[in-house]
Short mmCIF file of C-alpha atoms in Angstrom, two decimals:
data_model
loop_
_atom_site.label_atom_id
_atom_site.label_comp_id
_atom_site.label_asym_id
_atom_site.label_seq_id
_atom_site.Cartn_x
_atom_site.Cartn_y
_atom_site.Cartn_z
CA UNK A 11 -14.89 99.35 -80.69
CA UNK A 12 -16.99 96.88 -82.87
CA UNK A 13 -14.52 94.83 -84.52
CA UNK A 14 -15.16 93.35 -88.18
CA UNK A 15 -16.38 89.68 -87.72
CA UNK A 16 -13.82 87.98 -89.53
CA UNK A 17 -11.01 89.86 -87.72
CA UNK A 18 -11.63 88.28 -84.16
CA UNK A 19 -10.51 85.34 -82.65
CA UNK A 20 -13.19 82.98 -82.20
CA UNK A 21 -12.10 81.93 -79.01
CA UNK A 22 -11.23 85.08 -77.14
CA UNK A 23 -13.92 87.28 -79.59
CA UNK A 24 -11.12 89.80 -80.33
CA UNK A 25 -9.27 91.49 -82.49
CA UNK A 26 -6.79 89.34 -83.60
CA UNK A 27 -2.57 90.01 -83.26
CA UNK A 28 -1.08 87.21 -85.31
CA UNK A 29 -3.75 85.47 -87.50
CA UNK A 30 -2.92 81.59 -87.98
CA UNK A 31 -4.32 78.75 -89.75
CA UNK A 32 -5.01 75.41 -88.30
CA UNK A 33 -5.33 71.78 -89.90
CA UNK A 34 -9.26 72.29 -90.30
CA UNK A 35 -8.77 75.86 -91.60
CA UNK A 36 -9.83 77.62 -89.45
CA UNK A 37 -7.74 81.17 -88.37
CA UNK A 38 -7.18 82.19 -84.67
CA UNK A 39 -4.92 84.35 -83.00
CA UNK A 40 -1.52 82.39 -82.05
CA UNK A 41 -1.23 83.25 -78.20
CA UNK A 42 -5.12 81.84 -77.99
CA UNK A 43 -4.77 78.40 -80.06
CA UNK A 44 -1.43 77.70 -78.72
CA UNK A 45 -2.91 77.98 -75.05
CA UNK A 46 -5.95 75.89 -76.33
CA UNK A 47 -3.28 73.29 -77.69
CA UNK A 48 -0.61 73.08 -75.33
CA UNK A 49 -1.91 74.65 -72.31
CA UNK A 50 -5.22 73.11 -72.31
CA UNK A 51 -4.22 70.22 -74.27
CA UNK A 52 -7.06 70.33 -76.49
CA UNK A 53 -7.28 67.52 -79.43
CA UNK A 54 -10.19 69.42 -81.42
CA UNK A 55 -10.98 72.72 -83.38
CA UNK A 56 -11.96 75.14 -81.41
CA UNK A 57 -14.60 76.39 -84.02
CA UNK A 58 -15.68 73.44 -85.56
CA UNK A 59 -15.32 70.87 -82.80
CA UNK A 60 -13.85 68.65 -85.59
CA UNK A 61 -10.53 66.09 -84.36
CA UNK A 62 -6.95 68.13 -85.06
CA UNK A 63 -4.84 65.86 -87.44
CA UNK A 64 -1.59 67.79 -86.62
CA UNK A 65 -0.74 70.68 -84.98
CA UNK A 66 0.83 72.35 -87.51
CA UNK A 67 -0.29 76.14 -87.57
CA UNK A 68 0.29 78.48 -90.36
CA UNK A 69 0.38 82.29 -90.26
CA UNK A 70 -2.28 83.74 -92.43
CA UNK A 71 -0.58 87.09 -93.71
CA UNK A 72 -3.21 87.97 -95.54
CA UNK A 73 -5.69 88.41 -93.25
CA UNK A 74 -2.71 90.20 -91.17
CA UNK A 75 -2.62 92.68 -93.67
CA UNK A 76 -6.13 93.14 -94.22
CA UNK A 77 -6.62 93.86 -90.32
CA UNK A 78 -3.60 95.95 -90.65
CA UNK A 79 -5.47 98.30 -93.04
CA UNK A 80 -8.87 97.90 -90.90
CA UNK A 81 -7.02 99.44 -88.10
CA UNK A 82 -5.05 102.46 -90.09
CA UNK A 83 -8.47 103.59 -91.37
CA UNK A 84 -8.88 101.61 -95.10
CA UNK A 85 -11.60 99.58 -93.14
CA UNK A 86 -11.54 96.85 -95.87
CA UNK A 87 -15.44 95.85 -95.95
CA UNK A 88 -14.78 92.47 -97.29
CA UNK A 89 -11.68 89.91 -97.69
CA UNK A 90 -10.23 90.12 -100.89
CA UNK A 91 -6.90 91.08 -101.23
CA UNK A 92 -7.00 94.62 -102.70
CA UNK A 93 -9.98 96.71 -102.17
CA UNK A 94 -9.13 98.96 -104.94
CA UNK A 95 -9.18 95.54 -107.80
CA UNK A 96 -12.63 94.39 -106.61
CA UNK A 97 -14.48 96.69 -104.88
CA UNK A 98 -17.09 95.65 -102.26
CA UNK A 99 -20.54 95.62 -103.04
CA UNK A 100 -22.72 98.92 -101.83
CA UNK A 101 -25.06 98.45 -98.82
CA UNK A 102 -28.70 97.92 -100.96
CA UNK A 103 -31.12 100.91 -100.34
CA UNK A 104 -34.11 100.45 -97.81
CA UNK A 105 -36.83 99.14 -100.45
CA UNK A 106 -34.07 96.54 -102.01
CA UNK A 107 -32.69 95.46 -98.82
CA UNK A 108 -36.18 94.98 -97.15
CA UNK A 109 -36.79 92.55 -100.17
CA UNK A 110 -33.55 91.03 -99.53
CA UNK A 111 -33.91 89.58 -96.64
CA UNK A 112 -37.84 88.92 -97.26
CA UNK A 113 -36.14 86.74 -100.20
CA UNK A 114 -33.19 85.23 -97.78
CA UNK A 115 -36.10 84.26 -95.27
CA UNK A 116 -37.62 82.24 -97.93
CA UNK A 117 -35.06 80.69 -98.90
CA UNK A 118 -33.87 79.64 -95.28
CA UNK A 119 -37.27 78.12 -95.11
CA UNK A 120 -37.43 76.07 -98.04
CA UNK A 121 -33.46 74.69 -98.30
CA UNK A 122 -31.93 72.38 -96.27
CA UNK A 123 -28.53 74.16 -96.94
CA UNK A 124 -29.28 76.81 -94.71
CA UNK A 125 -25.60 78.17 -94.15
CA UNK A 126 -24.78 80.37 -97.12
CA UNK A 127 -28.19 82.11 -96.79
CA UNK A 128 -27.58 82.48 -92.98
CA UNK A 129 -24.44 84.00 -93.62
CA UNK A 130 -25.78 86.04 -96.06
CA UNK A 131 -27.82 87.12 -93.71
CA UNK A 132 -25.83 88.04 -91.19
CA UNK A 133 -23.49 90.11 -93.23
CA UNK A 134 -26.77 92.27 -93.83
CA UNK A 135 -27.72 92.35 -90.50
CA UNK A 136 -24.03 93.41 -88.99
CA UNK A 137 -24.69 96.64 -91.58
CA UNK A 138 -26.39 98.95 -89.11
CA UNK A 139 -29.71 99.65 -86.82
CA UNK A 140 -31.99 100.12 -88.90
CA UNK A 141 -31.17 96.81 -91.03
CA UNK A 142 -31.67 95.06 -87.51
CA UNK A 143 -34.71 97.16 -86.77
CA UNK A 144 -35.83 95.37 -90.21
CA UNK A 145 -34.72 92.28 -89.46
CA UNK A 146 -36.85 92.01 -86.46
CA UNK A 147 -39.86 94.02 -88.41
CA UNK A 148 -40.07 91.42 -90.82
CA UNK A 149 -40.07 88.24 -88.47
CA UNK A 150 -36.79 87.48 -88.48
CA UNK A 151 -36.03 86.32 -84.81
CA UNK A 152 -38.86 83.74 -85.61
CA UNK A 153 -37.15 82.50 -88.29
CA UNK A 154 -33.58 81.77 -87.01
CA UNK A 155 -35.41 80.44 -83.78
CA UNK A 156 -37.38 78.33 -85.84
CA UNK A 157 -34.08 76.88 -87.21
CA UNK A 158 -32.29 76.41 -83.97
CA UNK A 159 -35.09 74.78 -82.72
CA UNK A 160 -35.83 72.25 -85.56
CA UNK A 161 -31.80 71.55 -86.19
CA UNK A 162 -30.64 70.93 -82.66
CA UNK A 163 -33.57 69.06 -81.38
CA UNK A 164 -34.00 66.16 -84.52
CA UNK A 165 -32.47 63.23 -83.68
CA UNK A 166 -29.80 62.91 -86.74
CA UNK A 167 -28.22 66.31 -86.65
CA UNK A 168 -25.00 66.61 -88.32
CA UNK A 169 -22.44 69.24 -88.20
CA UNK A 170 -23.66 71.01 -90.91
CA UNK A 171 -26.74 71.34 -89.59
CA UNK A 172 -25.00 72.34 -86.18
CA UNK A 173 -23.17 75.09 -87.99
CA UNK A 174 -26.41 76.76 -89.41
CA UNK A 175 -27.63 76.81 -85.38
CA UNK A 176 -24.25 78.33 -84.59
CA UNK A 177 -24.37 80.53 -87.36
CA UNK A 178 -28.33 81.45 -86.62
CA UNK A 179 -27.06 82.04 -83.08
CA UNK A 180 -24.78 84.49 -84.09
CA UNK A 181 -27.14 86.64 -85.71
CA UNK A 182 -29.74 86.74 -82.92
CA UNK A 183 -26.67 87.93 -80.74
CA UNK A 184 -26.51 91.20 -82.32
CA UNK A 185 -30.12 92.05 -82.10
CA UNK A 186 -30.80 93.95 -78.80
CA UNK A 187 -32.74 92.85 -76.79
CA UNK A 188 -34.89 95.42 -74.25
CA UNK A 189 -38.05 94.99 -72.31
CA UNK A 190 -40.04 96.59 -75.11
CA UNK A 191 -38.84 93.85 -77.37
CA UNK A 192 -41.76 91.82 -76.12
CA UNK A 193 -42.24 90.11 -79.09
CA UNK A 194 -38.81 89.02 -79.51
CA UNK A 195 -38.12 87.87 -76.00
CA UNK A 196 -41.45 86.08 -76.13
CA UNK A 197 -40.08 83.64 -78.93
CA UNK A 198 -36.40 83.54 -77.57
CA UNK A 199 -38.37 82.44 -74.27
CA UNK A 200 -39.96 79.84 -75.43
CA UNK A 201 -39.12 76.12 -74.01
CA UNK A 202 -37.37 74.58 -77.18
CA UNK A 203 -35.71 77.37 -77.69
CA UNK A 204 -34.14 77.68 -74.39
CA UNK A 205 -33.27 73.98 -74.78
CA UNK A 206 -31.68 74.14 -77.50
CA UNK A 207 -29.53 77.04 -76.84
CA UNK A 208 -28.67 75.42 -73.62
CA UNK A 209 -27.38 72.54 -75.74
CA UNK A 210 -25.39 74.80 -77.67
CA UNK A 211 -24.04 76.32 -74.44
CA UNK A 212 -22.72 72.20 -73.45
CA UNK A 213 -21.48 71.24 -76.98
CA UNK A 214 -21.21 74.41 -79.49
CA UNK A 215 -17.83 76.13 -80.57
CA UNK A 216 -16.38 78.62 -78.10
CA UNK A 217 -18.02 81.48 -80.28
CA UNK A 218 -21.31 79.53 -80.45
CA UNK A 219 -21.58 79.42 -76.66
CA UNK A 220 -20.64 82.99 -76.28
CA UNK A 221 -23.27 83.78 -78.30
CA UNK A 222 -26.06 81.52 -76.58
CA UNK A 223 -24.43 82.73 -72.95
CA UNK A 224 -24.71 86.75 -74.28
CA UNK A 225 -28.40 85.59 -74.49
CA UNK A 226 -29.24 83.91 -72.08
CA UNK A 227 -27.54 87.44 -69.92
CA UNK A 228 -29.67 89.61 -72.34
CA UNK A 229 -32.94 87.68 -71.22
CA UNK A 230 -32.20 87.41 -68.08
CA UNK A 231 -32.08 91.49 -67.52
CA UNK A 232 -35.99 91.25 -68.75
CA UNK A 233 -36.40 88.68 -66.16
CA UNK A 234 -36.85 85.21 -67.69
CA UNK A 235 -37.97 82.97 -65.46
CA UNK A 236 -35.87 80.04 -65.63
CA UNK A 237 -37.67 77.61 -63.41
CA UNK A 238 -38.70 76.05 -67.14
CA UNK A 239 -35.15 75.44 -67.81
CA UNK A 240 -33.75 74.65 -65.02
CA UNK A 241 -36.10 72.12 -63.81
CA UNK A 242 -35.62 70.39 -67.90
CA UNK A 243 -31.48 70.95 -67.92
CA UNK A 244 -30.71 70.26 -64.47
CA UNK A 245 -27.12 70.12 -63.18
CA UNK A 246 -25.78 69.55 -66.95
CA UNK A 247 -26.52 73.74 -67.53
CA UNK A 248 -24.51 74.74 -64.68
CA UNK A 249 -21.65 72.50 -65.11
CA UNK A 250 -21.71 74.25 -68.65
CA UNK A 251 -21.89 77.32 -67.05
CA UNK A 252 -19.35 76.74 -64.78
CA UNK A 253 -17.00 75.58 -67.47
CA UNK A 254 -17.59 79.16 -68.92
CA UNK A 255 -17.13 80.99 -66.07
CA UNK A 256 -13.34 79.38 -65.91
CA UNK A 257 -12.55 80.20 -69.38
CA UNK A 258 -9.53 82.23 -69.35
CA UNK A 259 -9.35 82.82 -72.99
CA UNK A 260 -12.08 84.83 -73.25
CA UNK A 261 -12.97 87.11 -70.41
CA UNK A 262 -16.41 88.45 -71.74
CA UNK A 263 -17.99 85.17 -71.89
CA UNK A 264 -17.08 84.19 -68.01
CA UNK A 265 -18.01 87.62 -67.01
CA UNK A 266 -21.20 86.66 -68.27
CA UNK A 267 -22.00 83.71 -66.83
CA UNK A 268 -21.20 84.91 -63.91
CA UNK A 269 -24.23 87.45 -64.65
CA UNK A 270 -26.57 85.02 -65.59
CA UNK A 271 -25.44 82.42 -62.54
CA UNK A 272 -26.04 85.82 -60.39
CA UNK A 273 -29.27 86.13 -62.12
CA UNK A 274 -30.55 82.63 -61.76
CA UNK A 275 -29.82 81.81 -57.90
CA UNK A 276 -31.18 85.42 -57.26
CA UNK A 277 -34.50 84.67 -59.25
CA UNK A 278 -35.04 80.76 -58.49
CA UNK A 279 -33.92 79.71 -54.99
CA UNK A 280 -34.12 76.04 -55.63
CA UNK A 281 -31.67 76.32 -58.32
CA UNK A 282 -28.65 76.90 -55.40
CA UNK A 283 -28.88 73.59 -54.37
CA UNK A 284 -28.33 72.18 -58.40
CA UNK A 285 -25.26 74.51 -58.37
CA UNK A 286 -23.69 73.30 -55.73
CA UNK A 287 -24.50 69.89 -56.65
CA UNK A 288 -22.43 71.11 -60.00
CA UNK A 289 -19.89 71.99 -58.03
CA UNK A 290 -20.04 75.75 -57.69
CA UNK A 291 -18.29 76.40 -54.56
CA UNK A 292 -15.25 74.10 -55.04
CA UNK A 293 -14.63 75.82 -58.51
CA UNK A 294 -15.75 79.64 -57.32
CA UNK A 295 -12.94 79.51 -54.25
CA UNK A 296 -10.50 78.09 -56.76
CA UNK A 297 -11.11 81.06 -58.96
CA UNK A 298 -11.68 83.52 -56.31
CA UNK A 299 -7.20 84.28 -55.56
CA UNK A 300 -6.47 85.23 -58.87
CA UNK A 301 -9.72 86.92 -60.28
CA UNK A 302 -10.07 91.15 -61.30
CA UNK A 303 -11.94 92.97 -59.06
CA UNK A 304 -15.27 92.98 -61.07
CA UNK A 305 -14.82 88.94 -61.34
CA UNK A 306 -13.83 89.06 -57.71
CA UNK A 307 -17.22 90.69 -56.60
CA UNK A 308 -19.43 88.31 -59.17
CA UNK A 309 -17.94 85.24 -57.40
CA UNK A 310 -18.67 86.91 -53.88
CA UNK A 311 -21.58 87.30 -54.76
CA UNK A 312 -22.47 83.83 -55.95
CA UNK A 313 -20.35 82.37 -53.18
CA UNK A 314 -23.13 84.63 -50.93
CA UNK A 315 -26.01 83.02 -52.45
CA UNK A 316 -25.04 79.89 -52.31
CA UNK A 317 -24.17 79.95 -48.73
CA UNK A 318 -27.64 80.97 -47.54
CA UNK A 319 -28.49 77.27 -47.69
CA UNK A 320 -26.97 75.03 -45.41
CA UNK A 321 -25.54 72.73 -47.89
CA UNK A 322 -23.60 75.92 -49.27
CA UNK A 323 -22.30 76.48 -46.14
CA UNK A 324 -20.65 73.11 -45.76
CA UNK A 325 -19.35 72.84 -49.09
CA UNK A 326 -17.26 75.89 -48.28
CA UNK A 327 -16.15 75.18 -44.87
CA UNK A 328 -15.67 71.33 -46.48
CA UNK A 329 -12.94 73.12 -48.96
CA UNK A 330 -9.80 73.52 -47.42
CA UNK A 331 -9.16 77.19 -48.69
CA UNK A 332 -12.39 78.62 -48.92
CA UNK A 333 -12.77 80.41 -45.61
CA UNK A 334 -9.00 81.29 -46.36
CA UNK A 335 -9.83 82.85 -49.98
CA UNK A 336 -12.74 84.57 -48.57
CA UNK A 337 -10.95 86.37 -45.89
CA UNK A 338 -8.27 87.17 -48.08
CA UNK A 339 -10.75 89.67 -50.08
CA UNK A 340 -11.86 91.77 -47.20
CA UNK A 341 -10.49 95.17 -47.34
CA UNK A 342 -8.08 94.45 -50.26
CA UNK A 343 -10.02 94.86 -53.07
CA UNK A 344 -13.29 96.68 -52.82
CA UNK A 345 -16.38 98.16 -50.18
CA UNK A 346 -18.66 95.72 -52.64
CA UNK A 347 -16.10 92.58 -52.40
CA UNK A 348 -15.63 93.41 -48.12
CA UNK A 349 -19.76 93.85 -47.85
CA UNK A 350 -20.03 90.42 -49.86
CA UNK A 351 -17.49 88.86 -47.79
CA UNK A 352 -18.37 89.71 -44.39
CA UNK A 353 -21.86 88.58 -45.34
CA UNK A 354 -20.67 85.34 -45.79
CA UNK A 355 -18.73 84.84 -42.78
CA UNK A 356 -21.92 86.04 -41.15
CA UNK A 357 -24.03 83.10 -42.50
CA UNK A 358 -21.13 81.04 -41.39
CA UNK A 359 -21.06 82.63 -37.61
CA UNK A 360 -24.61 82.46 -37.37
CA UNK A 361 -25.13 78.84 -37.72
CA UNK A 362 -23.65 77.01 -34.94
CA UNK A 363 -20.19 76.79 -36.43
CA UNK A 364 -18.00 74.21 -34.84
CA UNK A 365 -14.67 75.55 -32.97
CA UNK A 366 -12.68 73.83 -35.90
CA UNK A 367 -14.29 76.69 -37.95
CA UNK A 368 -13.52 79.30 -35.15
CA UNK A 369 -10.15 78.85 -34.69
CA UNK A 370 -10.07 78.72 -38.82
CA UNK A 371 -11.29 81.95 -38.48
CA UNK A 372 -8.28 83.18 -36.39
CA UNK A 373 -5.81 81.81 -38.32
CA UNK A 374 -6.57 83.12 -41.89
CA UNK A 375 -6.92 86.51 -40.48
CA UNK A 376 -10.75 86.79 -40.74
CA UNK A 377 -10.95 88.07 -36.83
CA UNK A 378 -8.12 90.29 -37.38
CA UNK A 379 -9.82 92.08 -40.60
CA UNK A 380 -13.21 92.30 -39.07
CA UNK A 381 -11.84 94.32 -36.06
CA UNK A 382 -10.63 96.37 -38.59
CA UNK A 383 -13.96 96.93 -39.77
CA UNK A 384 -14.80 98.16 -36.04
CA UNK A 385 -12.28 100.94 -36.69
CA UNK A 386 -14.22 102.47 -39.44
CA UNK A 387 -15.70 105.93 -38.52
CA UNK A 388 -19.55 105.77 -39.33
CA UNK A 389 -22.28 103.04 -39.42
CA UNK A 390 -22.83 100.34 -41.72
CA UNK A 391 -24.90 96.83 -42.02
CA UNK A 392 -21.09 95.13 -42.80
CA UNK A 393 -19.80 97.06 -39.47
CA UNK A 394 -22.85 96.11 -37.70
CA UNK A 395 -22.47 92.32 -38.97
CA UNK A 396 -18.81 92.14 -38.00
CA UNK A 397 -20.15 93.49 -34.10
CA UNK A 398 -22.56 90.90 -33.70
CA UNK A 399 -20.17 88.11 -34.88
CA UNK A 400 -17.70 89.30 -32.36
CA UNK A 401 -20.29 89.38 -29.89
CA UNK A 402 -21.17 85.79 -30.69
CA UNK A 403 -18.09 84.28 -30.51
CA UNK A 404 -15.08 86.67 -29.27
CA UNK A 405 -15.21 84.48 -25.97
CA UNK A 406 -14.46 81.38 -27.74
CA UNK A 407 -11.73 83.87 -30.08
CA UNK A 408 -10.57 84.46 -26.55
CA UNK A 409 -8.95 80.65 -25.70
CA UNK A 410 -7.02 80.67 -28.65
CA UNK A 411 -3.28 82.00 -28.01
CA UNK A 412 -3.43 84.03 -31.62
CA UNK A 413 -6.21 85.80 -30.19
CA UNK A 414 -6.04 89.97 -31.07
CA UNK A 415 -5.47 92.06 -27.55
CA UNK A 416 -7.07 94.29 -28.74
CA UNK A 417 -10.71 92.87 -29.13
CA UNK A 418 -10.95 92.73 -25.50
CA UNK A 419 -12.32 96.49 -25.96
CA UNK A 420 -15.40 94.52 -27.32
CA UNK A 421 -16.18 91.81 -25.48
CA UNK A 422 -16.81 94.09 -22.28
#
């Protein structure tokens, strides 16, 4: 369900429970800014990045109330008190609204006190399809590019001016984007604008950077090639993208960076080696216990990737859980997450692996599950891969005194 903008929390990016105020003024949910505070330890606004004076919080009962009615069916279309004493203003018909936004473009342009209009503009935009379909008609991802471009690359940008990016940003987020959209994803594409959002990603608000990492998923399912990038951001993106992918407050914008890290090391092998440098592995195995099952398979994934150079490899063997998490996944959580997994202890196997590594193997119940495998009825690639690792290395399985009986059947 599509939640009114001002009813979601801007750090998880939903609906919000029990609305309360902070210092700066802005509203969160209280389970979300008290884990930011307390939890997390935090000493700035979530929203604004501004210092916190005190940590006073204040419930805001009138937005309660308004959500309240938004959810028993009043749907309140703006935030004054009583809809009924000051009625919100009708949507404008197709000829006034085109002019509308012809007129906010201008005036975006010409002012530097971009916000209002932005905001403006986004209210319009957040209408319906066909407002967006207009948006775009008329030029407007050009525009708000044009804006996050010029604010976030000059050298003296303040946090106004950091706001109207964020605020731009937010806009662009809700415009689809498809491989037909040629002309749009040709300006979102374009160097300085891929800079800047990856700036955003590093230093924006929380909702800022879910907005710039939505995009950066949405461009990479029309393959972007992010060589460009990449090569101009260096480790600095993925640490930022790694910091997203362990946000726990909001589970949409780790689940896509996990899509877009997927999508990079997939598309531009000489990237791995810049993630790892970030320190992928160490924080993917640290995530990997306690993750869902579609977060479990991402990191798998990723994990997979990464270990198909060596230096992959011996970052996870180098981590004292990580052939222990890995193991722990197969056949507890998923055919995709065991397939993953035993392809990774497969690039492992198949590289010389020293008999520390082997007996490792034993002991966190690796051997044990990939017999298991062998039990399967049928044929598979992942049954195949478990054979041929057995195959490799049962005999040296077979000196160790927690060696399985059983795999003797194998090992002829």
């Amino acid at each position: 369900m599509e939640y009114p903008q001002d009813f979601r929390c801007p750090i998880s990016m939903e609906l919000m429970k029990d609305p309360v105020i902070i210092s700066t003024g802005v509203t969160y949910d209280r389970k979300n800014i008290e884990k930011w505070f307390f939890t997390y330890k935090k000493k700035t606004c979530p929203a604004t990045m501004q210092p916190i004076q005190n940590y006073y919080i204040t419930p805001n009962h009138t937005l309660k109330r308004l959500i309240l009615a938004w959810q028993n069916g009043d749907n309140p279309h703006s935030l004054q008190p009583s809809p009924s004493s000051s009625p919100s203003r009708p949507p404008p018909r197709p000829s006034n609204r085109h002019e509308e936004i012809v007129s906010i473009f201008k005036t975006i342009e010409t002012t530097p006190f971009k916000l209002s209009s932005l905001k403006k503009l986004r209210s319009l935009v957040e209408l319906n399809d066909d407002v967006r379909d207009d948006f775009v008609r008329l030029g407007g991802v050009e525009v708000l590019v044009q804006v996050i471009v010029v604010e976030i690359l000059m050298e003296n940008s303040d946090f106004v001016a950091f706001r109207s990016c964020e605020e731009a940003l937010g806009i662009l987020h809700k415009i689809p984007i498809y491989e037909e959209s040629e002309y749009s994803v040709k300006i979102l594409s374009r160097p300085e604008c891929m800079k800047a959002m990856a700036i955003i990603l590093q230093r924006g608000s929380s909702e800022a950077r879910f907005y710039a990492i939505d995009l950066f998923r949405k461009l990479g399912k029309v393959e972007y090639d992010w060589s460009g990038l990449i090569q101009d951001q260096g480790i600095d993106f993925f640490k930022s993208l790694l910091e997203l992918v362990s946000d726990e407050l909001c589970k949409k914008a780790s689940s896509y960076a996990l899509e877009v890290l997927i999508d990079i090391l997939n598309a531009f092998k000489k990237s791995r080696i810049k993630a790892i440098q970030a320190g992928a592995i160490c924080m993917l195995v640290e995530l990997l216990p306690d993750s869902s099952r579609s977060k479990c398979e991402k990191i798998l994934i990723l994990i997979k990737l990464l270990c198909e150079c060596a230096d992959g490899r011996l970052a996870l063997l180098e981590h004292g859980l990580g052939l222990a998490a890995v193991s722990k996944k197969l056949l507890n959580v998923s055919d995709g997450a065991t397939k993953m997994g035993v392809k990774i202890l497969w690039l492992i196997c198949s590289c010389h692996p020293s008999e520390r590594v082997l007996e490792e193997m034993l002991i966190y119940g690796s051997v044990k599950k990939l017999l298991a495998l062998l039990h399967v009825n049928g044929t598979s690639s992942t049954k195949d891969k478990a054979l041929k690792m057995f195959k490799l290395h049962g005999n040296a399985w077979k000196r160790f005194p927690c060696f399985p009986s059983e795999l003797n059947d194998y090992l002829g």
